[in-house]
Amino acid sequence: MSTVLRTVLDLRTVTAEELALWRMQLDAEKRARVERLRRAESQKQTICADHLARTLLMQAGAQPEQLHFSHTPLGKPLCPDSGLHFSLSHSGNFVLCAVAAREVGADLETLRTIRPALATRVCSPGELEYVCPQGVFDSERFLSLWTAKEAYLKYTGEGIATDLRRIETANAGGLFSQLRGLRLLHEKTAEYVSTVVVE
């Protein structure tokens, strides 16, 4: 069983001075990518995600000289020199990072209203029972289920170009705590829901 370090950063707590410092710490390729982003919010999310990954990787034992990032062809982030695995997610004012000695996947979604039609495209029949208690669509339940699916796909490195209905993460009884031999660690606050998938 893999231990996981997990932290959520509230972007509203980040000062302009911190953001400027963290931007300077980006490698040249990431800095160029950030500068191409048009929205200031997207730039801030990317900079803070990079900082959070560096911080947690070092807390897990990585040395500063090992913090060289790359990614798989499907976009799964890697830090190969550290021997550690990490996963990032951001939504609205929040950035989530999870780090483990083995593969890990993480997803976070800020609470918001979701169109019910989306559920029929991504949910199995059992999951539809969970997101529509008493026949009424529940956006919070859907987002909780969605983070579980997304975190699982980040764990496997597949990305979301797959039939999401085949990844069943809940039924009428609630969200699953295990999926295909993996642990699903769920969190819910007043502002967001998240899931981390780890062995």
mmCIF file of N, CA, C and O in Angstrom, residues 1 67 139:
data_model
loop_
_atom_site.group_PDB
_atom_site.id
_atom_site.type_symbol
_atom_site.label_atom_id
_atom_site.label_comp_id
_atom_site.label_asym_id
_atom_site.label_seq_id
_atom_site.Cartn_x
_atom_site.Cartn_y
_atom_site.Cartn_z
ATOM 1 N N MET A 1 0.853 -1.190 0.000
ATOM 2 C CA MET A 1 0.000 0.000 0.000
ATOM 3 C C MET A 1 0.888 1.240 0.000
ATOM 4 O O MET A 1 1.792 1.351 0.808
ATOM 5 N N LEU A 67 14.555 17.712 -9.624
ATOM 6 C CA LEU A 67 13.243 18.227 -10.018
ATOM 7 C C LEU A 67 13.233 18.675 -11.478
ATOM 8 O O LEU A 67 13.096 19.859 -11.794
ATOM 9 N N SER A 139 -25.654 17.977 -8.666
ATOM 10 C CA SER A 139 -24.378 18.402 -9.254
ATOM 11 C C SER A 139 -23.190 18.033 -8.371
ATOM 12 O O SER A 139 -22.132 17.636 -8.873
#
